[in-house]
PDB file of C-alpha atoms in Angstrom:
ATOM      1  CA  UNK A 240      17.410 -15.077  20.861  1.00  0.00           C
ATOM      2  CA  UNK A 241      15.327 -11.937  20.904  1.00  0.00           C
ATOM      3  CA  UNK A 242      15.978  -9.319  18.239  1.00  0.00           C
ATOM      4  CA  UNK A 243      16.116  -6.327  20.671  1.00  0.00           C
ATOM      5  CA  UNK A 244      17.234  -6.164  24.252  1.00  0.00           C
ATOM      6  CA  UNK A 245      16.786  -3.323  26.680  1.00  0.00           C
ATOM      7  CA  UNK A 246      19.358  -3.298  29.516  1.00  0.00           C
ATOM      8  CA  UNK A 247      17.790  -0.724  31.773  1.00  0.00           C
ATOM      9  CA  UNK A 248      14.069  -0.289  31.188  1.00  0.00           C
ATOM     10  CA  UNK A 249      11.252   0.971  33.416  1.00  0.00           C
ATOM     11  CA  UNK A 250       7.485   1.121  32.795  1.00  0.00           C
ATOM     12  CA  UNK A 251       5.880   4.543  33.427  1.00  0.00           C
ATOM     13  CA  UNK A 252       2.202   5.282  33.990  1.00  0.00           C
ATOM     14  CA  UNK A 253       2.205   8.928  34.898  1.00  0.00           C
ATOM     15  CA  UNK A 254       3.298  12.300  33.531  1.00  0.00           C
ATOM     16  CA  UNK A 255       5.944  13.045  36.180  1.00  0.00           C
ATOM     17  CA  UNK A 256       7.430   9.506  35.877  1.00  0.00           C
ATOM     18  CA  UNK A 257       8.025  10.148  32.202  1.00  0.00           C
ATOM     19  CA  UNK A 258       9.453  13.589  32.875  1.00  0.00           C
ATOM     20  CA  UNK A 259      11.764  12.346  35.608  1.00  0.00           C
ATOM     21  CA  UNK A 260      13.120   9.584  33.369  1.00  0.00           C
ATOM     22  CA  UNK A 261      13.820  11.974  30.555  1.00  0.00           C
ATOM     23  CA  UNK A 262      15.613  14.349  32.882  1.00  0.00           C
ATOM     24  CA  UNK A 263      17.736  11.428  34.067  1.00  0.00           C
ATOM     25  CA  UNK A 264      18.855  10.661  30.436  1.00  0.00           C
ATOM     26  CA  UNK A 265      16.413   7.943  29.447  1.00  0.00           C
ATOM     27  CA  UNK A 266      14.604   7.747  26.133  1.00  0.00           C
ATOM     28  CA  UNK A 267      10.843   7.126  26.283  1.00  0.00           C
ATOM     29  CA  UNK A 268       8.598   4.943  24.111  1.00  0.00           C
ATOM     30  CA  UNK A 269       4.909   5.888  24.241  1.00  0.00           C
ATOM     31  CA  UNK A 270       1.747   5.395  22.180  1.00  0.00           C
ATOM     32  CA  UNK A 271      -0.078   8.303  20.569  1.00  0.00           C
ATOM     33  CA  UNK A 272      -3.287   8.462  18.655  1.00  0.00           C
ATOM     34  CA  UNK A 273      -2.196   9.440  15.138  1.00  0.00           C
ATOM     35  CA  UNK A 274      -4.951  11.377  13.434  1.00  0.00           C
ATOM     36  CA  UNK A 275      -5.413  14.294  10.973  1.00  0.00           C
ATOM     37  CA  UNK A 276      -5.134  16.587  14.045  1.00  0.00           C
ATOM     38  CA  UNK A 277      -1.807  14.948  15.010  1.00  0.00           C
ATOM     39  CA  UNK A 278      -0.213  16.192  11.777  1.00  0.00           C
ATOM     40  CA  UNK A 279      -0.881  19.845  12.664  1.00  0.00           C
ATOM     41  CA  UNK A 280       1.751  21.774  14.612  1.00  0.00           C
ATOM     42  CA  UNK A 281       1.445  25.224  16.015  1.00  0.00           C
ATOM     43  CA  UNK A 282       4.303  27.838  15.780  1.00  0.00           C
ATOM     44  CA  UNK A 283       6.099  26.287  18.771  1.00  0.00           C
ATOM     45  CA  UNK A 284       6.002  22.795  17.303  1.00  0.00           C
ATOM     46  CA  UNK A 285       3.184  21.559  19.622  1.00  0.00           C
ATOM     47  CA  UNK A 286       0.917  19.032  17.950  1.00  0.00           C
ATOM     48  CA  UNK A 287      -2.780  19.665  17.893  1.00  0.00           C
ATOM     49  CA  UNK A 288      -4.733  17.691  20.544  1.00  0.00           C
ATOM     50  CA  UNK A 289      -5.260  14.128  19.495  1.00  0.00           C
ATOM     51  CA  UNK A 290      -6.605  11.852  22.279  1.00  0.00           C
ATOM     52  CA  UNK A 291      -7.622   8.266  21.676  1.00  0.00           C
ATOM     53  CA  UNK A 292      -6.751   4.654  22.523  1.00  0.00           C
ATOM     54  CA  UNK A 293      -3.422   4.952  20.663  1.00  0.00           C
ATOM     55  CA  UNK A 294      -2.420   3.573  17.217  1.00  0.00           C
ATOM     56  CA  UNK A 295       1.175   4.556  16.769  1.00  0.00           C
ATOM     57  CA  UNK A 296       4.399   4.256  18.819  1.00  0.00           C
ATOM     58  CA  UNK A 297       6.767   7.196  19.083  1.00  0.00           C
ATOM     59  CA  UNK A 298       9.931   7.991  20.993  1.00  0.00           C
ATOM     60  CA  UNK A 299      10.323  10.910  23.320  1.00  0.00           C
ATOM     61  CA  UNK A 300      13.734  12.352  23.940  1.00  0.00           C
ATOM     62  CA  UNK A 301      13.481  15.724  25.787  1.00  0.00           C
ATOM     63  CA  UNK A 302      11.127  17.834  27.730  1.00  0.00           C
ATOM     64  CA  UNK A 303      10.182  21.501  28.300  1.00  0.00           C
ATOM     65  CA  UNK A 304       7.667  23.463  30.237  1.00  0.00           C
ATOM     66  CA  UNK A 305       5.536  25.682  28.059  1.00  0.00           C
ATOM     67  CA  UNK A 306       2.102  27.172  28.559  1.00  0.00           C
ATOM     68  CA  UNK A 307       2.260  25.855  32.115  1.00  0.00           C
ATOM     69  CA  UNK A 308       2.465  22.173  31.126  1.00  0.00           C
ATOM     70  CA  UNK A 309       5.214  19.627  30.526  1.00  0.00           C
ATOM     71  CA  UNK A 310       5.769  18.885  26.847  1.00  0.00           C
ATOM     72  CA  UNK A 311       7.808  16.160  25.333  1.00  0.00           C
ATOM     73  CA  UNK A 312      10.029  16.274  22.244  1.00  0.00           C
ATOM     74  CA  UNK A 313       8.774  13.323  20.114  1.00  0.00           C
ATOM     75  CA  UNK A 314      10.285  11.572  17.218  1.00  0.00           C
ATOM     76  CA  UNK A 315       8.540   8.946  15.011  1.00  0.00           C
ATOM     77  CA  UNK A 316       8.794   6.769  11.921  1.00  0.00           C
ATOM     78  CA  UNK A 317       7.550   9.356   9.544  1.00  0.00           C
ATOM     79  CA  UNK A 318      11.036  10.687   8.652  1.00  0.00           C
ATOM     80  CA  UNK A 319      12.715  14.042   8.784  1.00  0.00           C
ATOM     81  CA  UNK A 320      10.088  15.631   6.547  1.00  0.00           C
ATOM     82  CA  UNK A 321       7.453  15.375   9.266  1.00  0.00           C
ATOM     83  CA  UNK A 322       7.019  18.186  11.843  1.00  0.00           C
ATOM     84  CA  UNK A 323      10.165  20.154  12.660  1.00  0.00           C
ATOM     85  CA  UNK A 324      13.083  18.128  11.247  1.00  0.00           C
ATOM     86  CA  UNK A 325      11.162  14.931  12.061  1.00  0.00           C
ATOM     87  CA  UNK A 326      10.097  15.922  15.590  1.00  0.00           C
ATOM     88  CA  UNK A 327       7.103  17.507  17.340  1.00  0.00           C
ATOM     89  CA  UNK A 328       6.091  18.356  20.870  1.00  0.00           C
ATOM     90  CA  UNK A 329       3.375  16.441  22.659  1.00  0.00           C
ATOM     91  CA  UNK A 330       1.897  16.661  26.184  1.00  0.00           C
ATOM     92  CA  UNK A 331       0.376  14.164  28.559  1.00  0.00           C
ATOM     93  CA  UNK A 332      -2.996  15.902  28.771  1.00  0.00           C
ATOM     94  CA  UNK A 333      -3.338  16.522  24.997  1.00  0.00           C
ATOM     95  CA  UNK A 334      -1.798  13.256  23.641  1.00  0.00           C
ATOM     96  CA  UNK A 335      -0.997  10.578  26.182  1.00  0.00           C
ATOM     97  CA  UNK A 336      -3.709  10.610  28.893  1.00  0.00           C
ATOM     98  CA  UNK A 337      -5.968   8.252  27.008  1.00  0.00           C
ATOM     99  CA  UNK A 338      -3.518   5.958  25.305  1.00  0.00           C
ATOM    100  CA  UNK A 339      -1.643   5.089  28.565  1.00  0.00           C
ATOM    101  CA  UNK A 340      -4.762   3.265  29.640  1.00  0.00           C
ATOM    102  CA  UNK A 341      -4.284   0.766  26.680  1.00  0.00           C
ATOM    103  CA  UNK A 342      -0.529   0.588  26.190  1.00  0.00           C
ATOM    104  CA  UNK A 343       2.569   0.270  28.269  1.00  0.00           C
ATOM    105  CA  UNK A 344       4.953   3.262  28.215  1.00  0.00           C
ATOM    106  CA  UNK A 345       8.648   2.638  28.837  1.00  0.00           C
ATOM    107  CA  UNK A 346      11.844   4.457  29.677  1.00  0.00           C
ATOM    108  CA  UNK A 347      15.001   2.899  28.206  1.00  0.00           C
ATOM    109  CA  UNK A 348      18.548   3.943  29.026  1.00  0.00           C
ATOM    110  CA  UNK A 349      20.404   1.483  26.838  1.00  0.00           C
ATOM    111  CA  UNK A 350      19.547  -1.250  24.368  1.00  0.00           C
ATOM    112  CA  UNK A 351      21.302  -3.612  21.954  1.00  0.00           C
ATOM    113  CA  UNK A 352      21.651  -3.033  18.305  1.00  0.00           C
ATOM    114  CA  UNK A 353      19.225  -4.685  15.903  1.00  0.00           C
ATOM    115  CA  UNK A 354      21.000  -7.795  14.504  1.00  0.00           C
ATOM    116  CA  UNK A 355      18.884  -7.652  11.354  1.00  0.00           C
ATOM    117  CA  UNK A 356      19.342  -3.930  10.650  1.00  0.00           C
ATOM    118  CA  UNK A 357      22.013  -1.945   8.767  1.00  0.00           C
ATOM    119  CA  UNK A 358      23.842  -0.947  11.992  1.00  0.00           C
ATOM    120  CA  UNK A 359      27.025   1.077  11.886  1.00  0.00           C
ATOM    121  CA  UNK A 360      30.294  -0.988  11.803  1.00  0.00           C
ATOM    122  CA  UNK A 361      31.992  -1.739  15.086  1.00  0.00           C
ATOM    123  CA  UNK A 362      35.392  -0.042  15.239  1.00  0.00           C
ATOM    124  CA  UNK A 363      38.347  -2.452  15.085  1.00  0.00           C
ATOM    125  CA  UNK A 364      40.765  -2.136  17.934  1.00  0.00           C
TER     126      UNK A 364
END
């Protein structure tokens, strides 16, 4: 049996596909190229440009339009001390345009709990 199961998942290859899925309530999983630049955020929380083949998976949970471009609210495995309460904003052009050529990006609406993790208890009825 697999450890994780996604019940409604779609692969995305383009900026507007990712934006549409997030607007419809999905969570995204994408690859970014984590570098020294990726750790720098501007005053709006946008991460400095960091294009590359991708070396780190992150989740995306929301979107906004700022500076004339779609930007995605990203969360990662670096904890809440990273960025702004554990999150940062990324864009397709500045962060994802290169890594999408090497990795599959997904939208996931629902998934199973990790059977090996410390999941919250299931309420008794």
